[in-house]
Amino acid sequence: MTEIKNKYSLIIVGAGPAGLTASMYASRYKIDHLVIGQAVGGLAFEAHKICNFPTEEEISGVQLIGKIRKHAESLGMKMVNTEVTKIEEKNNQFEITTENNKSFLTQAILLATGTKRRKLNINEDKFIGKGVSYCATCDAMFYQNKTVAVIGGGDSANTSSLYLAKIAKQVYQIYRGNKLHGETIWIDKVIHNKKIKLIYNTEVANLEGKEKLERIVLNVPYQQAREINVDGLFIEIGTMPRKQLIKQLLLKTDQDGFIKVSADQKTSRVGVWAAGDITSASNNFRQIITACSEGSIAIENIFEFLQKTNKSNL
Amino acid sequence: MSKTIEITSENFEKEVLQSSIPVLIDFWASWCQPCLMMLPILDDLSEELNGKLKIGKLNIENPNHQFLASKYQVQSIPNMKLFKDGKIIKEFVGLRKKETFKIELEEALK
């Protein structure tokens, strides 16, 4: 293992597909860099089945990330597994402080910290571990022959419903829109699955139960009733960007908080680039492949930036 | 140096319920990605909290262990339950960061 220094030309914050791919490119451009990430893999790590990544017909998030990481390591990636809590600009350099109070200096930053799951913001916290889950792959087995509900209408909700339908007795998929979105291949399977009942144009307004979740309350009645008795509820209503570092760096974002970047992944601040789910680039598609792509584009531009800066410093 | 221990239905009584020091039991399974991310964190904490706390891992994929998951009402994993004198004094659901989890555990052990 190479020793970790306290000064680099580039620090990549985030160790998901964008950060790891960026490190691969950075190594090949011989950019002296470090990756700092809270958990290797980010949100992609939790995907139980990925079927749209070239060369992989079907692979789990863990396996795919493992392969990308191994590839990046083979090219010399150095990584510290912790969270970045503070970034400050000092004399044309950035000082990065981590959760365990270590600090690093860098000329350039690539922010690839991704997103976190969006919450319902009703009373779901009371039932976490007591019927409410954010991970169908993890918790489906606790609902054998039971009744569950899934909230959401995109790929994560659709795949969760399909996975749960294999195990549970009945799955209600509740969505506030009037049409499912995401890959047609999943939508078709959901629509034709006899165990899944789709409830459109509806939101979950409240959760009820004594010791654990017993029923959900809808904002509009379904088959004359506002309440549905369920044993489990899976919340899959999309993601939101991790805001802390975006705020500290005063980066420009879109109305949903995703970082605005130019075609070369530059943010509104000199010396800071962003890639992956945290940006509004790639037409807001937020796929593993677009994250990898954005990571690689950023590095090419960072390489040019570092060359110019270092030349003018000579 | 104190490593985490493998908990089974056979040693649960002795290692957990009759333990002289508090025990944290992690209910986990290999299909649960956050559980896999939690395992090395627990290994580290087991060494860092050596003497104060024992940490055990209970794999619920083993059909012989599933009655323990249902007895202790595990409905979401990773699920970590802190036992003291045979009783649960605190529960933690979901992936946690090492530093914050260490503080939470130290607080619960006071």
mmCIF file of N, CA and C in Angstrom, chain B:
data_model
loop_
_atom_site.group_PDB
_atom_site.id
_atom_site.type_symbol
_atom_site.label_atom_id
_atom_site.label_comp_id
_atom_site.label_asym_id
_atom_site.label_seq_id
_atom_site.Cartn_x
_atom_site.Cartn_y
_atom_site.Cartn_z
ATOM 1 N N MET B 1 -6.967 -7.701 21.661
ATOM 2 C CA MET B 1 -7.648 -7.818 20.370
ATOM 3 C C MET B 1 -8.901 -8.684 20.522
ATOM 4 N N SER B 2 -10.038 -8.116 20.223
ATOM 5 C CA SER B 2 -11.259 -8.893 20.344
ATOM 6 C C SER B 2 -12.014 -8.894 19.026
ATOM 7 N N LYS B 3 -12.082 -10.073 18.421
ATOM 8 C CA LYS B 3 -12.769 -10.204 17.126
ATOM 9 C C LYS B 3 -14.269 -10.386 17.364
ATOM 10 N N THR B 4 -15.051 -10.139 16.319
ATOM 11 C CA THR B 4 -16.482 -10.415 16.430
ATOM 12 C C THR B 4 -16.676 -11.931 16.475
ATOM 13 N N ILE B 5 -17.775 -12.345 17.087
ATOM 14 C CA ILE B 5 -18.005 -13.785 17.164
ATOM 15 C C ILE B 5 -19.203 -14.198 16.323
ATOM 16 N N GLU B 6 -19.163 -15.430 15.867
ATOM 17 C CA GLU B 6 -20.228 -15.998 15.054
ATOM 18 C C GLU B 6 -21.295 -16.528 16.015
ATOM 19 N N ILE B 7 -22.496 -15.968 15.927
ATOM 20 C CA ILE B 7 -23.555 -16.431 16.821
ATOM 21 C C ILE B 7 -24.426 -17.447 16.084
ATOM 22 N N THR B 8 -24.773 -18.515 16.762
ATOM 23 C CA THR B 8 -25.635 -19.540 16.173
ATOM 24 C C THR B 8 -26.777 -19.814 17.151
ATOM 25 N N SER B 9 -27.724 -20.635 16.725
ATOM 26 C CA SER B 9 -28.814 -20.969 17.652
ATOM 27 C C SER B 9 -28.266 -21.762 18.839
ATOM 28 N N GLU B 10 -27.147 -22.454 18.630
ATOM 29 C CA GLU B 10 -26.553 -23.259 19.716
ATOM 30 C C GLU B 10 -25.879 -22.395 20.782
ATOM 31 N N ASN B 11 -25.130 -21.370 20.341
ATOM 32 C CA ASN B 11 -24.388 -20.602 21.351
ATOM 33 C C ASN B 11 -25.083 -19.301 21.785
ATOM 34 N N PHE B 12 -26.291 -19.040 21.260
ATOM 35 C CA PHE B 12 -26.991 -17.792 21.562
ATOM 36 C C PHE B 12 -27.200 -17.608 23.072
ATOM 37 N N GLU B 13 -27.695 -18.642 23.704
ATOM 38 C CA GLU B 13 -27.970 -18.609 25.141
ATOM 39 C C GLU B 13 -26.708 -18.218 25.930
ATOM 40 N N LYS B 14 -25.614 -18.937 25.650
ATOM 41 C CA LYS B 14 -24.391 -18.740 26.413
ATOM 42 C C LYS B 14 -23.714 -17.408 26.079
ATOM 43 N N GLU B 15 -23.544 -17.149 24.772
ATOM 44 C CA GLU B 15 -22.784 -15.967 24.356
ATOM 45 C C GLU B 15 -23.562 -14.663 24.518
ATOM 46 N N VAL B 16 -24.889 -14.728 24.393
ATOM 47 C CA VAL B 16 -25.668 -13.491 24.434
ATOM 48 C C VAL B 16 -26.418 -13.337 25.756
ATOM 49 N N LEU B 17 -27.293 -14.287 26.034
ATOM 50 C CA LEU B 17 -28.167 -14.119 27.202
ATOM 51 C C LEU B 17 -27.409 -14.237 28.521
ATOM 52 N N GLN B 18 -26.359 -15.059 28.535
ATOM 53 C CA GLN B 18 -25.624 -15.237 29.801
ATOM 54 C C GLN B 18 -24.303 -14.478 29.847
ATOM 55 N N SER B 19 -24.105 -13.593 28.891
ATOM 56 C CA SER B 19 -22.829 -12.883 28.823
ATOM 57 C C SER B 19 -22.647 -11.949 30.027
ATOM 58 N N SER B 20 -21.406 -11.865 30.517
ATOM 59 C CA SER B 20 -21.156 -10.994 31.660
ATOM 60 C C SER B 20 -21.013 -9.532 31.236
ATOM 61 N N ILE B 21 -20.734 -9.321 29.943
ATOM 62 C CA ILE B 21 -20.668 -7.930 29.461
ATOM 63 C C ILE B 21 -21.741 -7.741 28.373
ATOM 64 N N PRO B 22 -22.124 -6.473 28.075
ATOM 65 C CA PRO B 22 -23.136 -6.258 27.040
ATOM 66 C C PRO B 22 -22.701 -6.858 25.684
ATOM 67 N N VAL B 23 -23.696 -7.278 24.907
ATOM 68 C CA VAL B 23 -23.419 -7.882 23.596
ATOM 69 C C VAL B 23 -24.261 -7.188 22.529
ATOM 70 N N LEU B 24 -23.617 -6.840 21.427
ATOM 71 C CA LEU B 24 -24.352 -6.291 20.288
ATOM 72 C C LEU B 24 -24.501 -7.418 19.266
ATOM 73 N N ILE B 25 -25.753 -7.736 18.900
ATOM 74 C CA ILE B 25 -25.970 -8.794 17.910
ATOM 75 C C ILE B 25 -26.423 -8.183 16.598
ATOM 76 N N ASP B 26 -25.710 -8.522 15.547
ATOM 77 C CA ASP B 26 -26.035 -8.027 14.213
ATOM 78 C C ASP B 26 -26.763 -9.130 13.448
ATOM 79 N N PHE B 27 -28.047 -8.893 13.147
ATOM 80 C CA PHE B 27 -28.809 -9.822 12.301
ATOM 81 C C PHE B 27 -28.536 -9.407 10.859
ATOM 82 N N TRP B 28 -27.982 -10.330 10.048
ATOM 83 C CA TRP B 28 -27.596 -9.945 8.690
ATOM 84 C C TRP B 28 -27.823 -11.098 7.712
ATOM 85 N N ALA B 29 -27.691 -10.773 6.405
ATOM 86 C CA ALA B 29 -27.768 -11.800 5.357
ATOM 87 C C ALA B 29 -26.956 -11.320 4.157
ATOM 88 N N SER B 30 -26.491 -12.251 3.360
ATOM 89 C CA SER B 30 -25.586 -11.880 2.262
ATOM 90 C C SER B 30 -26.308 -11.195 1.103
ATOM 91 N N TRP B 31 -27.664 -11.323 1.029
ATOM 92 C CA TRP B 31 -28.393 -10.659 -0.050
ATOM 93 C C TRP B 31 -28.636 -9.183 0.274
ATOM 94 N N CYS B 32 -28.255 -8.770 1.451
ATOM 95 C CA CYS B 32 -28.513 -7.403 1.910
ATOM 96 C C CYS B 32 -27.214 -6.606 1.797
ATOM 97 N N GLN B 33 -27.165 -5.721 0.811
ATOM 98 C CA GLN B 33 -25.906 -5.000 0.558
ATOM 99 C C GLN B 33 -25.488 -4.114 1.728
ATOM 100 N N PRO B 34 -26.433 -3.355 2.332
ATOM 101 C CA PRO B 34 -25.998 -2.552 3.483
ATOM 102 C C PRO B 34 -25.433 -3.421 4.614
ATOM 103 N N CYS B 35 -25.945 -4.677 4.728
ATOM 104 C CA CYS B 35 -25.405 -5.588 5.766
ATOM 105 C C CYS B 35 -23.930 -5.874 5.478
ATOM 106 N N LEU B 36 -23.620 -6.100 4.210
ATOM 107 C CA LEU B 36 -22.238 -6.421 3.842
ATOM 108 C C LEU B 36 -21.317 -5.233 4.133
ATOM 109 N N MET B 37 -21.872 -4.023 3.961
ATOM 110 C CA MET B 37 -21.071 -2.826 4.239
ATOM 111 C C MET B 37 -20.870 -2.642 5.745
ATOM 112 N N MET B 38 -21.809 -3.161 6.510
ATOM 113 C CA MET B 38 -21.762 -3.009 7.968
ATOM 114 C C MET B 38 -20.732 -3.957 8.603
ATOM 115 N N LEU B 39 -20.512 -5.126 7.997
ATOM 116 C CA LEU B 39 -19.653 -6.145 8.621
ATOM 117 C C LEU B 39 -18.248 -5.654 9.000
ATOM 118 N N PRO B 40 -17.510 -5.019 8.071
ATOM 119 C CA PRO B 40 -16.173 -4.559 8.465
ATOM 120 C C PRO B 40 -16.194 -3.468 9.536
ATOM 121 N N ILE B 41 -17.273 -2.671 9.542
ATOM 122 C CA ILE B 41 -17.400 -1.622 10.561
ATOM 123 C C ILE B 41 -17.515 -2.281 11.937
ATOM 124 N N LEU B 42 -18.285 -3.382 11.992
ATOM 125 C CA LEU B 42 -18.459 -4.098 13.261
ATOM 126 C C LEU B 42 -17.149 -4.751 13.704
ATOM 127 N N ASP B 43 -16.370 -5.237 12.732
ATOM 128 C CA ASP B 43 -15.067 -5.826 13.070
ATOM 129 C C ASP B 43 -14.180 -4.781 13.745
ATOM 130 N N ASP B 44 -14.162 -3.574 13.161
ATOM 131 C CA ASP B 44 -13.347 -2.487 13.729
ATOM 132 C C ASP B 44 -13.828 -2.118 15.131
ATOM 133 N N LEU B 45 -15.164 -1.955 15.260
ATOM 134 C CA LEU B 45 -15.707 -1.523 16.546
ATOM 135 C C LEU B 45 -15.473 -2.568 17.634
ATOM 136 N N SER B 46 -15.483 -3.831 17.219
ATOM 137 C CA SER B 46 -15.263 -4.910 18.182
ATOM 138 C C SER B 46 -13.880 -4.770 18.818
ATOM 139 N N GLU B 47 -12.920 -4.368 18.014
ATOM 140 C CA GLU B 47 -11.565 -4.187 18.547
ATOM 141 C C GLU B 47 -11.465 -2.900 19.351
ATOM 142 N N GLU B 48 -12.128 -1.841 18.843
ATOM 143 C CA GLU B 48 -12.029 -0.553 19.526
ATOM 144 C C GLU B 48 -12.770 -0.532 20.863
ATOM 145 N N LEU B 49 -13.841 -1.339 20.976
ATOM 146 C CA LEU B 49 -14.625 -1.339 22.215
ATOM 147 C C LEU B 49 -14.329 -2.586 23.054
ATOM 148 N N ASN B 50 -13.198 -3.173 22.784
ATOM 149 C CA ASN B 50 -12.759 -4.382 23.477
ATOM 150 C C ASN B 50 -12.886 -4.244 25.001
ATOM 151 N N GLY B 51 -13.553 -5.227 25.622
ATOM 152 C CA GLY B 51 -13.684 -5.205 27.075
ATOM 153 C C GLY B 51 -15.004 -4.613 27.523
ATOM 154 N N LYS B 52 -15.458 -3.558 26.790
ATOM 155 C CA LYS B 52 -16.710 -2.905 27.160
ATOM 156 C C LYS B 52 -17.909 -3.604 26.537
ATOM 157 N N LEU B 53 -17.656 -4.176 25.346
ATOM 158 C CA LEU B 53 -18.755 -4.713 24.544
ATOM 159 C C LEU B 53 -18.266 -5.888 23.708
ATOM 160 N N LYS B 54 -19.125 -6.894 23.580
ATOM 161 C CA LYS B 54 -18.835 -8.030 22.710
ATOM 162 C C LYS B 54 -19.743 -7.873 21.488
ATOM 163 N N ILE B 55 -19.235 -8.134 20.305
ATOM 164 C CA ILE B 55 -20.078 -8.012 19.109
ATOM 165 C C ILE B 55 -20.197 -9.361 18.418
ATOM 166 N N GLY B 56 -21.438 -9.772 18.164
ATOM 167 C CA GLY B 56 -21.684 -11.052 17.500
ATOM 168 C C GLY B 56 -22.481 -10.868 16.222
ATOM 169 N N LYS B 57 -22.222 -11.756 15.250
ATOM 170 C CA LYS B 57 -22.955 -11.688 13.988
ATOM 171 C C LYS B 57 -23.833 -12.925 13.834
ATOM 172 N N LEU B 58 -25.096 -12.698 13.546
ATOM 173 C CA LEU B 58 -26.028 -13.804 13.381
ATOM 174 C C LEU B 58 -26.562 -13.789 11.953
ATOM 175 N N ASN B 59 -26.165 -14.780 11.184
ATOM 176 C CA ASN B 59 -26.586 -14.848 9.783
ATOM 177 C C ASN B 59 -27.966 -15.498 9.694
ATOM 178 N N ILE B 60 -28.951 -14.699 9.248
ATOM 179 C CA ILE B 60 -30.324 -15.220 9.255
ATOM 180 C C ILE B 60 -30.665 -16.038 8.011
ATOM 181 N N GLU B 61 -29.683 -16.188 7.123
ATOM 182 C CA GLU B 61 -29.915 -17.061 5.962
ATOM 183 C C GLU B 61 -30.007 -18.515 6.403
ATOM 184 N N ASN B 62 -29.321 -18.814 7.485
ATOM 185 C CA ASN B 62 -29.344 -20.168 8.022
ATOM 186 C C ASN B 62 -30.751 -20.439 8.579
ATOM 187 N N PRO B 63 -31.468 -21.418 8.007
ATOM 188 C CA PRO B 63 -32.847 -21.667 8.451
ATOM 189 C C PRO B 63 -32.946 -21.925 9.959
ATOM 190 N N ASN B 64 -31.886 -22.473 10.551
ATOM 191 C CA ASN B 64 -31.899 -22.722 11.994
ATOM 192 C C ASN B 64 -31.875 -21.437 12.814
ATOM 193 N N HIS B 65 -31.524 -20.319 12.174
ATOM 194 C CA HIS B 65 -31.413 -19.051 12.908
ATOM 195 C C HIS B 65 -32.662 -18.190 12.763
ATOM 196 N N GLN B 66 -33.546 -18.603 11.841
ATOM 197 C CA GLN B 66 -34.659 -17.707 11.524
ATOM 198 C C GLN B 66 -35.645 -17.529 12.676
ATOM 199 N N PHE B 67 -35.723 -18.529 13.557
ATOM 200 C CA PHE B 67 -36.647 -18.378 14.685
ATOM 201 C C PHE B 67 -36.155 -17.271 15.626
ATOM 202 N N LEU B 68 -34.829 -17.060 15.659
ATOM 203 C CA LEU B 68 -34.297 -15.983 16.508
ATOM 204 C C LEU B 68 -34.669 -14.623 15.924
ATOM 205 N N ALA B 69 -34.609 -14.516 14.586
ATOM 206 C CA ALA B 69 -34.988 -13.261 13.929
ATOM 207 C C ALA B 69 -36.454 -12.971 14.199
ATOM 208 N N SER B 70 -37.306 -14.011 14.154
ATOM 209 C CA SER B 70 -38.717 -13.727 14.375
ATOM 210 C C SER B 70 -39.002 -13.525 15.870
ATOM 211 N N LYS B 71 -38.281 -14.244 16.728
ATOM 212 C CA LYS B 71 -38.465 -14.040 18.170
ATOM 213 C C LYS B 71 -38.154 -12.589 18.570
ATOM 214 N N TYR B 72 -37.086 -12.055 17.978
ATOM 215 C CA TYR B 72 -36.696 -10.683 18.315
ATOM 216 C C TYR B 72 -37.263 -9.655 17.336
ATOM 217 N N GLN B 73 -38.278 -10.071 16.578
ATOM 218 C CA GLN B 73 -39.046 -9.188 15.687
ATOM 219 C C GLN B 73 -38.192 -8.391 14.724
ATOM 220 N N VAL B 74 -37.256 -9.080 14.082
ATOM 221 C CA VAL B 74 -36.432 -8.423 13.075
ATOM 222 C C VAL B 74 -37.240 -8.350 11.781
ATOM 223 N N GLN B 75 -37.448 -7.133 11.270
ATOM 224 C CA GLN B 75 -38.211 -6.963 10.034
ATOM 225 C C GLN B 75 -37.428 -6.188 8.994
ATOM 226 N N SER B 76 -36.249 -5.756 9.373
ATOM 227 C CA SER B 76 -35.436 -4.964 8.462
ATOM 228 C C SER B 76 -33.982 -5.170 8.870
ATOM 229 N N ILE B 77 -33.127 -5.435 7.892
ATOM 230 C CA ILE B 77 -31.708 -5.652 8.210
ATOM 231 C C ILE B 77 -30.831 -4.687 7.405
ATOM 232 N N PRO B 78 -29.618 -4.358 7.826
ATOM 233 C CA PRO B 78 -28.988 -4.808 9.055
ATOM 234 C C PRO B 78 -29.743 -4.303 10.296
ATOM 235 N N ASN B 79 -29.817 -5.190 11.295
ATOM 236 C CA ASN B 79 -30.555 -4.884 12.490
ATOM 237 C C ASN B 79 -29.675 -5.286 13.665
ATOM 238 N N MET B 80 -29.324 -4.312 14.475
ATOM 239 C CA MET B 80 -28.376 -4.587 15.555
ATOM 240 C C MET B 80 -29.043 -4.327 16.901
ATOM 241 N N LYS B 81 -29.012 -5.350 17.722
ATOM 242 C CA LYS B 81 -29.682 -5.230 19.022
ATOM 243 C C LYS B 81 -28.653 -5.357 20.133
ATOM 244 N N LEU B 82 -28.754 -4.418 21.068
ATOM 245 C CA LEU B 82 -27.797 -4.395 22.173
ATOM 246 C C LEU B 82 -28.415 -5.082 23.389
ATOM 247 N N PHE B 83 -27.802 -6.201 23.806
ATOM 248 C CA PHE B 83 -28.288 -6.976 24.947
ATOM 249 C C PHE B 83 -27.448 -6.674 26.189
ATOM 250 N N LYS B 84 -28.146 -6.505 27.314
ATOM 251 C CA LYS B 84 -27.433 -6.373 28.581
ATOM 252 C C LYS B 84 -28.195 -7.217 29.599
ATOM 253 N N ASP B 85 -27.511 -8.064 30.284
ATOM 254 C CA ASP B 85 -28.135 -8.999 31.235
ATOM 255 C C ASP B 85 -29.307 -9.750 30.600
ATOM 256 N N GLY B 86 -29.117 -10.153 29.359
ATOM 257 C CA GLY B 86 -30.134 -10.969 28.685
ATOM 258 C C GLY B 86 -31.305 -10.198 28.103
ATOM 259 N N LYS B 87 -31.302 -8.871 28.295
ATOM 260 C CA LYS B 87 -32.428 -8.067 27.778
ATOM 261 C C LYS B 87 -31.945 -7.044 26.754
ATOM 262 N N ILE B 88 -32.845 -6.738 25.799
ATOM 263 C CA ILE B 88 -32.491 -5.734 24.792
ATOM 264 C C ILE B 88 -32.604 -4.346 25.410
ATOM 265 N N ILE B 89 -31.499 -3.568 25.336
ATOM 266 C CA ILE B 89 -31.579 -2.206 25.891
ATOM 267 C C ILE B 89 -31.601 -1.144 24.789
ATOM 268 N N LYS B 90 -31.217 -1.543 23.577
ATOM 269 C CA LYS B 90 -31.255 -0.560 22.481
ATOM 270 C C LYS B 90 -31.212 -1.301 21.146
ATOM 271 N N GLU B 91 -31.891 -0.729 20.127
ATOM 272 C CA GLU B 91 -31.880 -1.351 18.801
ATOM 273 C C GLU B 91 -31.439 -0.331 17.759
ATOM 274 N N PHE B 92 -30.736 -0.814 16.758
ATOM 275 C CA PHE B 92 -30.251 0.052 15.676
ATOM 276 C C PHE B 92 -30.629 -0.601 14.351
ATOM 277 N N VAL B 93 -31.347 0.121 13.502
ATOM 278 C CA VAL B 93 -31.752 -0.438 12.216
ATOM 279 C C VAL B 93 -31.090 0.328 11.083
ATOM 280 N N GLY B 94 -30.494 -0.409 10.148
ATOM 281 C CA GLY B 94 -29.913 0.223 8.960
ATOM 282 C C GLY B 94 -28.431 0.509 9.095
ATOM 283 N N LEU B 95 -27.802 0.711 7.932
ATOM 284 C CA LEU B 95 -26.367 0.989 7.865
ATOM 285 C C LEU B 95 -26.025 2.265 8.633
ATOM 286 N N ARG B 96 -24.939 2.190 9.390
ATOM 287 C CA ARG B 96 -24.515 3.368 10.150
ATOM 288 C C ARG B 96 -23.042 3.633 9.884
ATOM 289 N N LYS B 97 -22.674 4.881 10.054
ATOM 290 C CA LYS B 97 -21.268 5.227 9.894
ATOM 291 C C LYS B 97 -20.533 4.847 11.161
ATOM 292 N N LYS B 98 -19.277 4.421 10.998
ATOM 293 C CA LYS B 98 -18.520 3.905 12.124
ATOM 294 C C LYS B 98 -18.424 4.906 13.288
ATOM 295 N N GLU B 99 -18.006 6.119 12.963
ATOM 296 C CA GLU B 99 -17.757 7.100 14.021
ATOM 297 C C GLU B 99 -19.027 7.404 14.820
ATOM 298 N N THR B 100 -20.144 7.623 14.080
ATOM 299 C CA THR B 100 -21.381 7.965 14.788
ATOM 300 C C THR B 100 -21.924 6.761 15.556
ATOM 301 N N PHE B 101 -21.750 5.577 14.982
ATOM 302 C CA PHE B 101 -22.246 4.377 15.655
ATOM 303 C C PHE B 101 -21.477 4.134 16.950
ATOM 304 N N LYS B 102 -20.181 4.399 16.913
ATOM 305 C CA LYS B 102 -19.361 4.213 18.113
ATOM 306 C C LYS B 102 -19.866 5.127 19.244
ATOM 307 N N ILE B 103 -20.179 6.361 18.880
ATOM 308 C CA ILE B 103 -20.692 7.304 19.881
ATOM 309 C C ILE B 103 -22.045 6.812 20.425
ATOM 310 N N GLU B 104 -22.913 6.354 19.505
ATOM 311 C CA GLU B 104 -24.232 5.854 19.923
ATOM 312 C C GLU B 104 -24.090 4.681 20.894
ATOM 313 N N LEU B 105 -23.150 3.782 20.570
ATOM 314 C CA LEU B 105 -22.947 2.607 21.422
ATOM 315 C C LEU B 105 -22.390 3.003 22.786
ATOM 316 N N GLU B 106 -21.408 3.898 22.781
ATOM 317 C CA GLU B 106 -20.826 4.328 24.041
ATOM 318 C C GLU B 106 -21.871 5.000 24.925
ATOM 319 N N GLU B 107 -22.742 5.761 24.282
ATOM 320 C CA GLU B 107 -23.823 6.438 24.999
ATOM 321 C C GLU B 107 -24.772 5.396 25.634
ATOM 322 N N ALA B 108 -25.120 4.385 24.838
ATOM 323 C CA ALA B 108 -26.048 3.346 25.309
ATOM 324 C C ALA B 108 -25.440 2.492 26.422
ATOM 325 N N LEU B 109 -24.104 2.402 26.432
ATOM 326 C CA LEU B 109 -23.435 1.557 27.416
ATOM 327 C C LEU B 109 -23.200 2.269 28.752
ATOM 328 N N LYS B 110 -23.452 3.569 28.781
ATOM 329 C CA LYS B 110 -23.190 4.347 30.003
ATOM 330 C C LYS B 110 -24.035 3.887 31.176
#
